[in-house]
Amino acid sequence: MLSKLAIRNVKRSSQDYIIYLITITISFSLIFAMNLVSWSDAIVNISENMDTFKSVIIFVNAIVIFVICFLINYTTRFMFEKRSKEFGTYMLLGIKKKKISKMFLLENIILGFIALILAIPLGFVFSQFISLFIVKVLDLPQAIFIKFNIMSFILLFIYFITIYLLVLFFAYRRIKKVKIYDLLYLEKKNEERVIKTKKSRTTIFIISILIGIGAYLIWNSQIQPDIVQDSSVLTYLMIGIILFIISIYGVMFSFSDFLLSIILKNKKIKYSKDNLFVARAFSSKSRTMGMTLGTLGVLIMFTSLFLNFSSLNKGLYDSIIETSSPFDISVFFENRDTVLKAYNIIKEDYTITDSIIYDIYLDPNSNIEKQFSSYAYKKDPADFIMKISDYNKLLSMKGKNKISLNDDEYLLVIETAGLSLVQNDSINEITLSNGKTLHQKNITTELFFYGLSNASYVVVVPDNAVHNLHTYETFMSIDTEEDTTKDYETKLNNELKSDLCVIDENGHEECHYYRTTIKGAVIESSNLMTAIVTAVCVYMSFIFVAIVETILAIQSLSDSTKYQYRYMVLNRLGVKNEQLYKTIRKQLYILFALPAIYPIIISFVTVYLLNRIYAPLLPSSTVYLSYFLISIIIFLLIYSIYFIATYFGFKRNIDKS
């Protein structure tokens, strides 16, 4: 009996909650798709680093489960309130509360299982698209077909059970406490205002804005181009995020009420067109939905940040490829003979188009090194020196103009991140350990090599200035006609192992410090991280924005049914359908825009400040603006789809009256 009634109710209410059903279906399908990809042997075997992808997805799914749980719990509460009179009637007819709760819970389980069943084939299709994306980013020679695997099913089922156990527990408690009277008159019950007085509302609004400004000031003081970033920055970032979240909740609790009070006081605005009707229709929601709007605002903020973070990381890793591997093959060793051997090995496997072998010298006077904060922790600080002729050759290989130095000049070449540390008068003149005094000609960031024993700079001097300086290491940079690969790095290291490593009398292997950098390996590693970060960020962004839109849609469609008589009265008073639809659109514009505007402003401020950290590694200091614009377009595109669906659903419900 109850099962038949539950199935009938599911069929009857499916039209009202089709957006909700679509959202949780897509959410479960995306969870399943990410599980399929992360647990696929074909994907994991692409690279040894792909194991981290599996761990990241498990962690991300924990967050997604929490957010989906919020959506389903919110929707079940809405279903319960909408059907309260029906449940009250059941109780008057003698049906026990326990049976009613079982029926209601069964309805939600049926909806959940429908979503779960639909999610499995849909998730399988999504997994193939994710696989194609990974193949495209990594530039793999052939597509990877994602197969079904039992672990993905098990995880999806565990997530499903976890979500619905929590949701149904809260729903059962809610039904258990309710009385017949409450059920019969729940729809007519006036919702209480969260903020009782105008003074409290204004105070909360002002404090919330000040908290947001405070978060900005904290970040602005700590994230400056001339301040070296350390681990403490992460702490300040977390404090700033927490303050922004508090600010969003405070603004959402107070701003709508604050704005409505201003509008309703202005008679010119109040009595213009349909403003009074829209304001009154919206006031009850805005004054009682503070917590919901705050949560939606936080989700929107994170949606925007995830989309921007994805773009920033793509730009970052593109830059890393060029800075960490400016040439196709780069090596450095302690002796020149091993470098020459490496050259001959590479020559057999690749067509060398250009190359250079050069020495890096060590100057114990440490004129530049002492400017760095790390100086105090180094046992034997020293500067790294190279000849101008070698540096010009590197410039030539990169297609850049050569530079000239007088006999008494030097050029400081440093990575962008450390530029602020050395811009002072104390290094305008340096004296090398061989007695040579040089004046600074310029500082540049055209640094084409890394790995100088944790140094991030080199002093370029005239060729004759390196006389009597100790040769520290020998470098080699090579450009090849063919594209290099990650596998070649392993091959080259194996062939040089006998020259670099020895077995001591105890059987332990000891190797000289060396480095080989193959551009193909750097590109693969960079593309892999880009694929992981982009997939995760887009995945979470879509889940978050879909849940935000679903809650707003449920609110709107519920209002369209609950207050049909208002629109019927307007129609009978002579308001034409076109004007009525225009009023509906205005209501929806306000409802959808309210939780989005302030969080988007915060996300822009956040991206603007974070750009100070990323800027040295990005193509330009303003590229973040294009990233932000793209993220907003993607967000608005998804937002618009749900808005249009909600609008037509709203119209359909009104036309029924």
Short mmCIF file of N, CA and C in Angstrom, two decimals, residues 273-421:
data_model
loop_
_atom_site.label_atom_id
_atom_site.label_comp_id
_atom_site.label_asym_id
_atom_site.label_seq_id
_atom_site.Cartn_x
_atom_site.Cartn_y
_atom_site.Cartn_z
N LYS A 273 5.79 51.21 -12.21
CA LYS A 273 5.50 49.93 -12.89
C LYS A 273 5.14 48.85 -11.88
N ASP A 274 5.87 47.71 -11.94
CA ASP A 274 5.53 46.58 -11.06
C ASP A 274 6.52 46.43 -9.91
N ASN A 275 7.24 47.52 -9.59
CA ASN A 275 8.28 47.43 -8.57
C ASN A 275 7.74 47.03 -7.20
N LEU A 276 6.57 47.57 -6.84
CA LEU A 276 6.00 47.27 -5.53
C LEU A 276 5.66 45.78 -5.42
N PHE A 277 5.06 45.23 -6.47
CA PHE A 277 4.69 43.81 -6.45
C PHE A 277 5.93 42.93 -6.35
N VAL A 278 6.96 43.26 -7.15
CA VAL A 278 8.20 42.47 -7.15
C VAL A 278 8.89 42.56 -5.79
N ALA A 279 8.91 43.78 -5.22
CA ALA A 279 9.58 43.98 -3.93
C ALA A 279 8.87 43.20 -2.83
N ARG A 280 7.54 43.27 -2.81
CA ARG A 280 6.79 42.57 -1.77
C ARG A 280 6.90 41.05 -1.94
N ALA A 281 6.87 40.60 -3.19
CA ALA A 281 6.97 39.17 -3.44
C ALA A 281 8.34 38.63 -3.01
N PHE A 282 9.33 39.48 -3.16
CA PHE A 282 10.69 39.04 -2.86
C PHE A 282 11.06 39.23 -1.39
N SER A 283 10.38 40.16 -0.71
CA SER A 283 10.79 40.53 0.65
C SER A 283 10.73 39.35 1.62
N SER A 284 9.64 38.55 1.52
CA SER A 284 9.51 37.43 2.46
C SER A 284 10.65 36.44 2.31
N LYS A 285 11.07 36.23 1.06
CA LYS A 285 12.17 35.29 0.82
C LYS A 285 13.50 35.87 1.29
N SER A 286 13.77 37.08 0.92
CA SER A 286 15.06 37.67 1.23
C SER A 286 15.29 37.83 2.72
N ARG A 287 14.21 38.04 3.47
CA ARG A 287 14.35 38.26 4.91
C ARG A 287 14.41 36.97 5.71
N THR A 288 14.13 35.84 5.07
CA THR A 288 14.12 34.56 5.80
C THR A 288 15.07 33.53 5.21
N MET A 289 15.76 33.89 4.14
CA MET A 289 16.65 32.93 3.46
C MET A 289 18.12 33.27 3.65
N GLY A 290 18.45 34.01 4.70
CA GLY A 290 19.82 34.47 4.88
C GLY A 290 20.85 33.35 4.84
N MET A 291 20.60 32.28 5.59
CA MET A 291 21.55 31.17 5.66
C MET A 291 21.68 30.48 4.30
N THR A 292 20.55 30.27 3.62
CA THR A 292 20.58 29.63 2.31
C THR A 292 21.33 30.49 1.29
N LEU A 293 20.98 31.78 1.25
CA LEU A 293 21.65 32.67 0.30
C LEU A 293 23.13 32.79 0.60
N GLY A 294 23.49 32.79 1.89
CA GLY A 294 24.90 32.84 2.27
C GLY A 294 25.65 31.62 1.78
N THR A 295 25.05 30.44 1.96
CA THR A 295 25.69 29.20 1.49
C THR A 295 25.83 29.20 -0.03
N LEU A 296 24.78 29.65 -0.72
CA LEU A 296 24.86 29.74 -2.18
C LEU A 296 25.94 30.72 -2.61
N GLY A 297 26.05 31.84 -1.89
CA GLY A 297 27.09 32.81 -2.21
C GLY A 297 28.48 32.24 -2.05
N VAL A 298 28.70 31.47 -0.99
CA VAL A 298 30.01 30.85 -0.77
C VAL A 298 30.31 29.85 -1.89
N LEU A 299 29.31 29.07 -2.29
CA LEU A 299 29.52 28.11 -3.38
C LEU A 299 29.84 28.82 -4.69
N ILE A 300 29.19 29.96 -4.94
CA ILE A 300 29.47 30.74 -6.15
C ILE A 300 30.89 31.29 -6.10
N MET A 301 31.31 31.77 -4.94
CA MET A 301 32.68 32.27 -4.81
C MET A 301 33.70 31.18 -5.14
N PHE A 302 33.50 29.98 -4.58
CA PHE A 302 34.43 28.88 -4.84
C PHE A 302 34.35 28.42 -6.29
N THR A 303 33.16 28.48 -6.88
CA THR A 303 33.03 28.14 -8.30
C THR A 303 33.90 29.04 -9.15
N SER A 304 33.80 30.34 -8.93
CA SER A 304 34.61 31.30 -9.68
C SER A 304 36.10 31.10 -9.42
N LEU A 305 36.46 30.85 -8.16
CA LEU A 305 37.88 30.66 -7.82
C LEU A 305 38.44 29.40 -8.47
N PHE A 306 37.65 28.31 -8.47
CA PHE A 306 38.11 27.07 -9.09
C PHE A 306 38.36 27.27 -10.59
N LEU A 307 37.42 27.96 -11.25
CA LEU A 307 37.57 28.19 -12.68
C LEU A 307 38.80 29.05 -12.97
N ASN A 308 39.00 30.08 -12.15
CA ASN A 308 40.17 30.94 -12.32
C ASN A 308 41.47 30.21 -11.99
N PHE A 309 41.44 29.41 -10.94
CA PHE A 309 42.63 28.66 -10.55
C PHE A 309 43.05 27.70 -11.65
N SER A 310 42.06 27.11 -12.32
CA SER A 310 42.36 26.22 -13.44
C SER A 310 43.10 26.97 -14.55
N SER A 311 42.62 28.17 -14.89
CA SER A 311 43.26 28.96 -15.95
C SER A 311 44.64 29.45 -15.53
N LEU A 312 44.75 29.92 -14.28
CA LEU A 312 46.05 30.40 -13.79
C LEU A 312 47.10 29.29 -13.82
N ASN A 313 46.70 28.09 -13.43
CA ASN A 313 47.64 26.99 -13.43
C ASN A 313 48.05 26.58 -14.83
N LYS A 314 47.10 26.69 -15.78
CA LYS A 314 47.46 26.40 -17.18
C LYS A 314 48.53 27.38 -17.65
N GLY A 315 48.32 28.67 -17.37
CA GLY A 315 49.33 29.67 -17.73
C GLY A 315 50.64 29.45 -17.00
N LEU A 316 50.54 29.04 -15.71
CA LEU A 316 51.74 28.79 -14.90
C LEU A 316 52.56 27.65 -15.48
N TYR A 317 51.93 26.54 -15.80
CA TYR A 317 52.68 25.39 -16.29
C TYR A 317 53.23 25.62 -17.69
N ASP A 318 52.53 26.41 -18.50
CA ASP A 318 53.09 26.79 -19.80
C ASP A 318 54.38 27.58 -19.62
N SER A 319 54.37 28.45 -18.61
CA SER A 319 55.57 29.25 -18.33
C SER A 319 56.69 28.38 -17.76
N ILE A 320 56.33 27.40 -16.92
CA ILE A 320 57.33 26.52 -16.32
C ILE A 320 58.09 25.74 -17.40
N ILE A 321 57.39 25.34 -18.43
CA ILE A 321 58.04 24.61 -19.52
C ILE A 321 59.19 25.43 -20.10
N GLU A 322 58.93 26.72 -20.29
CA GLU A 322 59.95 27.58 -20.91
C GLU A 322 61.07 27.91 -19.94
N THR A 323 60.75 28.13 -18.68
CA THR A 323 61.78 28.53 -17.72
C THR A 323 62.63 27.37 -17.24
N SER A 324 62.00 26.21 -17.04
CA SER A 324 62.76 25.06 -16.51
C SER A 324 63.44 24.26 -17.59
N SER A 325 62.98 24.40 -18.85
CA SER A 325 63.63 23.68 -19.94
C SER A 325 63.62 24.53 -21.20
N PRO A 326 64.43 25.59 -21.21
CA PRO A 326 64.44 26.48 -22.37
C PRO A 326 65.03 25.83 -23.62
N PHE A 327 65.83 24.77 -23.43
CA PHE A 327 66.43 24.07 -24.56
C PHE A 327 65.94 22.62 -24.55
N ASP A 328 66.08 21.96 -25.69
CA ASP A 328 65.56 20.59 -25.80
C ASP A 328 66.23 19.65 -24.81
N ILE A 329 67.54 19.79 -24.65
CA ILE A 329 68.27 18.95 -23.69
C ILE A 329 69.25 19.84 -22.94
N SER A 330 69.22 19.77 -21.61
CA SER A 330 70.17 20.51 -20.78
C SER A 330 70.76 19.55 -19.75
N VAL A 331 72.09 19.62 -19.59
CA VAL A 331 72.74 18.76 -18.60
C VAL A 331 73.82 19.57 -17.89
N PHE A 332 74.11 19.20 -16.64
CA PHE A 332 75.31 19.73 -16.01
C PHE A 332 75.92 18.67 -15.09
N PHE A 333 77.25 18.62 -15.13
CA PHE A 333 78.01 17.65 -14.35
C PHE A 333 79.21 18.36 -13.74
N GLU A 334 79.90 17.62 -12.89
CA GLU A 334 81.05 18.20 -12.21
C GLU A 334 82.30 18.22 -13.09
N ASN A 335 82.34 17.38 -14.12
CA ASN A 335 83.53 17.37 -14.97
C ASN A 335 83.15 17.43 -16.43
N ARG A 336 84.02 18.01 -17.21
CA ARG A 336 83.77 18.24 -18.63
C ARG A 336 83.76 16.95 -19.44
N ASP A 337 84.56 15.94 -19.02
CA ASP A 337 84.63 14.69 -19.77
C ASP A 337 83.26 14.00 -19.83
N THR A 338 82.56 14.00 -18.71
CA THR A 338 81.23 13.38 -18.69
C THR A 338 80.26 14.15 -19.58
N VAL A 339 80.39 15.47 -19.60
CA VAL A 339 79.55 16.30 -20.47
C VAL A 339 79.80 15.95 -21.93
N LEU A 340 81.06 15.80 -22.29
CA LEU A 340 81.40 15.44 -23.68
C LEU A 340 80.86 14.06 -24.04
N LYS A 341 80.90 13.15 -23.09
CA LYS A 341 80.35 11.82 -23.34
C LYS A 341 78.84 11.91 -23.56
N ALA A 342 78.17 12.72 -22.74
CA ALA A 342 76.72 12.91 -22.92
C ALA A 342 76.42 13.50 -24.28
N TYR A 343 77.25 14.43 -24.74
CA TYR A 343 77.06 15.04 -26.06
C TYR A 343 77.12 13.98 -27.15
N ASN A 344 78.10 13.08 -27.06
CA ASN A 344 78.26 12.04 -28.09
C ASN A 344 77.09 11.06 -28.08
N ILE A 345 76.57 10.76 -26.88
CA ILE A 345 75.41 9.86 -26.79
C ILE A 345 74.19 10.51 -27.45
N ILE A 346 73.96 11.79 -27.12
CA ILE A 346 72.81 12.52 -27.68
C ILE A 346 72.95 12.63 -29.20
N LYS A 347 74.18 12.84 -29.66
CA LYS A 347 74.43 13.01 -31.09
C LYS A 347 74.03 11.76 -31.88
N GLU A 348 74.15 10.60 -31.26
CA GLU A 348 73.79 9.35 -31.93
C GLU A 348 72.27 9.19 -32.06
N ASP A 349 71.52 9.79 -31.16
CA ASP A 349 70.07 9.60 -31.13
C ASP A 349 69.27 10.75 -31.73
N TYR A 350 69.85 11.94 -31.73
CA TYR A 350 69.13 13.12 -32.23
C TYR A 350 69.99 13.92 -33.19
N THR A 351 69.30 14.68 -34.04
CA THR A 351 70.01 15.61 -34.93
C THR A 351 70.17 16.93 -34.19
N ILE A 352 71.39 17.27 -33.82
CA ILE A 352 71.66 18.49 -33.05
C ILE A 352 71.72 19.69 -33.98
N THR A 353 70.87 20.67 -33.72
CA THR A 353 70.83 21.88 -34.56
C THR A 353 71.71 22.99 -33.99
N ASP A 354 71.86 23.02 -32.68
CA ASP A 354 72.71 24.03 -32.04
C ASP A 354 73.06 23.55 -30.64
N SER A 355 74.22 23.95 -30.14
CA SER A 355 74.63 23.50 -28.81
C SER A 355 75.72 24.40 -28.25
N ILE A 356 75.92 24.30 -26.95
CA ILE A 356 77.01 25.01 -26.28
C ILE A 356 77.41 24.23 -25.03
N ILE A 357 78.70 24.17 -24.77
CA ILE A 357 79.24 23.61 -23.53
C ILE A 357 80.00 24.74 -22.83
N TYR A 358 79.64 25.01 -21.60
CA TYR A 358 80.25 26.16 -20.91
C TYR A 358 80.43 25.85 -19.43
N ASP A 359 81.28 26.63 -18.79
CA ASP A 359 81.59 26.42 -17.38
C ASP A 359 80.92 27.49 -16.52
N ILE A 360 80.53 27.08 -15.32
CA ILE A 360 80.06 27.99 -14.28
C ILE A 360 81.16 28.05 -13.22
N TYR A 361 81.54 29.27 -12.84
CA TYR A 361 82.64 29.45 -11.88
C TYR A 361 82.07 29.85 -10.52
N LEU A 362 82.86 29.60 -9.49
CA LEU A 362 82.43 29.89 -8.13
C LEU A 362 83.32 30.98 -7.54
N ASP A 363 82.67 32.01 -7.00
CA ASP A 363 83.41 33.10 -6.36
C ASP A 363 83.05 33.16 -4.88
N PRO A 364 83.95 32.81 -3.97
CA PRO A 364 83.64 32.77 -2.54
C PRO A 364 83.36 34.13 -1.91
N ASN A 365 83.61 35.23 -2.62
CA ASN A 365 83.34 36.56 -2.04
C ASN A 365 81.86 36.81 -1.79
N SER A 366 81.00 36.08 -2.49
CA SER A 366 79.53 36.13 -2.30
C SER A 366 78.98 37.55 -2.21
N ASN A 367 79.27 38.38 -3.19
CA ASN A 367 78.74 39.75 -3.22
C ASN A 367 77.21 39.78 -3.35
N ILE A 368 76.66 38.84 -4.15
CA ILE A 368 75.22 38.82 -4.42
C ILE A 368 74.50 37.90 -3.44
N GLU A 369 75.11 36.76 -3.14
CA GLU A 369 74.46 35.76 -2.30
C GLU A 369 74.05 36.31 -0.94
N LYS A 370 74.81 37.23 -0.41
CA LYS A 370 74.51 37.75 0.93
C LYS A 370 73.23 38.59 0.96
N GLN A 371 72.70 38.93 -0.22
CA GLN A 371 71.46 39.69 -0.27
C GLN A 371 70.24 38.80 -0.02
N PHE A 372 70.42 37.48 -0.14
CA PHE A 372 69.31 36.56 0.00
C PHE A 372 69.12 36.15 1.46
N SER A 373 67.85 35.89 1.82
CA SER A 373 67.55 35.49 3.19
C SER A 373 68.15 34.13 3.52
N SER A 374 68.40 33.31 2.50
CA SER A 374 68.94 31.97 2.72
C SER A 374 70.43 32.00 3.06
N TYR A 375 71.07 33.18 2.98
CA TYR A 375 72.52 33.29 3.19
C TYR A 375 72.92 32.76 4.56
N ALA A 376 72.12 33.08 5.57
CA ALA A 376 72.49 32.70 6.94
C ALA A 376 72.49 31.19 7.16
N TYR A 377 71.81 30.46 6.29
CA TYR A 377 71.71 29.02 6.49
C TYR A 377 72.72 28.25 5.65
N LYS A 378 73.53 28.94 4.86
CA LYS A 378 74.49 28.26 4.00
C LYS A 378 75.86 28.25 4.66
N LYS A 379 76.47 27.09 4.64
CA LYS A 379 77.77 26.94 5.29
C LYS A 379 78.85 27.70 4.53
N ASP A 380 78.85 27.57 3.20
CA ASP A 380 79.87 28.22 2.38
C ASP A 380 79.20 29.01 1.26
N PRO A 381 78.63 30.18 1.55
CA PRO A 381 77.97 30.96 0.51
C PRO A 381 78.96 31.46 -0.54
N ALA A 382 78.50 31.49 -1.79
CA ALA A 382 79.37 31.93 -2.89
C ALA A 382 78.50 32.37 -4.06
N ASP A 383 79.10 33.20 -4.92
CA ASP A 383 78.40 33.65 -6.13
C ASP A 383 78.75 32.74 -7.30
N PHE A 384 77.80 32.66 -8.24
CA PHE A 384 78.02 31.86 -9.45
C PHE A 384 78.30 32.81 -10.61
N ILE A 385 79.37 32.50 -11.33
CA ILE A 385 79.89 33.41 -12.37
C ILE A 385 79.91 32.69 -13.71
N MET A 386 79.60 33.43 -14.78
CA MET A 386 79.78 32.88 -16.12
C MET A 386 80.29 33.96 -17.06
N LYS A 387 80.89 33.53 -18.16
CA LYS A 387 81.49 34.47 -19.13
C LYS A 387 80.42 35.05 -20.04
N ILE A 388 80.64 36.29 -20.47
CA ILE A 388 79.71 36.98 -21.34
C ILE A 388 79.58 36.28 -22.69
N SER A 389 80.66 35.68 -23.18
CA SER A 389 80.60 34.98 -24.47
C SER A 389 79.66 33.78 -24.40
N ASP A 390 79.68 33.07 -23.27
CA ASP A 390 78.78 31.92 -23.11
C ASP A 390 77.33 32.38 -22.98
N TYR A 391 77.13 33.47 -22.25
CA TYR A 391 75.77 33.97 -22.09
C TYR A 391 75.20 34.47 -23.42
N ASN A 392 76.03 35.11 -24.22
CA ASN A 392 75.58 35.58 -25.53
C ASN A 392 75.23 34.42 -26.45
N LYS A 393 75.94 33.31 -26.33
CA LYS A 393 75.63 32.13 -27.13
C LYS A 393 74.24 31.59 -26.76
N LEU A 394 73.95 31.58 -25.46
CA LEU A 394 72.62 31.15 -25.01
C LEU A 394 71.53 32.08 -25.55
N LEU A 395 71.82 33.39 -25.53
CA LEU A 395 70.87 34.35 -26.09
C LEU A 395 70.64 34.09 -27.57
N SER A 396 71.71 33.80 -28.27
CA SER A 396 71.64 33.53 -29.70
C SER A 396 70.80 32.29 -29.99
N MET A 397 70.97 31.24 -29.18
CA MET A 397 70.20 30.01 -29.36
C MET A 397 68.71 30.25 -29.13
N LYS A 398 68.37 31.23 -28.30
CA LYS A 398 66.97 31.57 -28.05
C LYS A 398 66.44 32.64 -28.99
N GLY A 399 67.29 33.06 -29.96
CA GLY A 399 66.87 34.06 -30.93
C GLY A 399 66.80 35.46 -30.37
N LYS A 400 67.60 35.75 -29.34
CA LYS A 400 67.59 37.07 -28.71
C LYS A 400 68.87 37.82 -29.05
N ASN A 401 68.81 39.14 -28.89
CA ASN A 401 69.96 39.99 -29.21
C ASN A 401 71.07 39.82 -28.18
N LYS A 402 72.30 39.85 -28.65
CA LYS A 402 73.45 39.74 -27.75
C LYS A 402 73.65 41.06 -27.02
N ILE A 403 74.39 40.99 -25.92
CA ILE A 403 74.70 42.19 -25.14
C ILE A 403 76.21 42.35 -25.06
N SER A 404 76.64 43.53 -24.69
CA SER A 404 78.09 43.79 -24.57
C SER A 404 78.40 44.32 -23.17
N LEU A 405 79.60 44.00 -22.69
CA LEU A 405 80.07 44.48 -21.39
C LEU A 405 81.46 45.09 -21.55
N ASN A 406 81.66 46.20 -20.87
CA ASN A 406 83.02 46.74 -20.79
C ASN A 406 83.83 45.89 -19.81
N ASP A 407 85.13 46.09 -19.80
CA ASP A 407 85.99 45.28 -18.94
C ASP A 407 85.71 45.47 -17.45
N ASP A 408 85.08 46.59 -17.09
CA ASP A 408 84.81 46.86 -15.67
C ASP A 408 83.32 46.77 -15.34
N GLU A 409 82.55 46.05 -16.15
CA GLU A 409 81.10 45.93 -15.93
C GLU A 409 80.70 44.46 -15.73
N TYR A 410 79.53 44.31 -15.07
CA TYR A 410 78.96 42.96 -14.96
C TYR A 410 77.44 43.05 -15.12
N LEU A 411 76.84 41.94 -15.48
CA LEU A 411 75.39 41.83 -15.65
C LEU A 411 74.87 40.80 -14.66
N LEU A 412 73.84 41.18 -13.91
CA LEU A 412 73.22 40.24 -12.98
C LEU A 412 71.99 39.62 -13.64
N VAL A 413 72.01 38.30 -13.78
CA VAL A 413 70.88 37.57 -14.36
C VAL A 413 70.19 36.80 -13.24
N ILE A 414 68.91 37.07 -13.01
CA ILE A 414 68.21 36.51 -11.86
C ILE A 414 66.79 36.14 -12.24
N GLU A 415 66.23 35.14 -11.57
CA GLU A 415 64.84 34.80 -11.82
C GLU A 415 63.93 35.89 -11.27
N THR A 416 62.77 36.05 -11.88
CA THR A 416 61.87 37.15 -11.56
C THR A 416 61.48 37.18 -10.09
N ALA A 417 61.25 36.00 -9.50
CA ALA A 417 60.80 35.94 -8.11
C ALA A 417 61.80 36.54 -7.13
N GLY A 418 63.09 36.52 -7.47
CA GLY A 418 64.11 37.04 -6.56
C GLY A 418 64.58 38.43 -6.89
N LEU A 419 63.92 39.05 -7.87
CA LEU A 419 64.36 40.36 -8.34
C LEU A 419 64.34 41.42 -7.24
N SER A 420 63.31 41.38 -6.40
CA SER A 420 63.16 42.42 -5.37
C SER A 420 64.26 42.36 -4.32
N LEU A 421 64.94 41.22 -4.18
CA LEU A 421 65.94 41.05 -3.14
C LEU A 421 67.27 41.73 -3.44
#
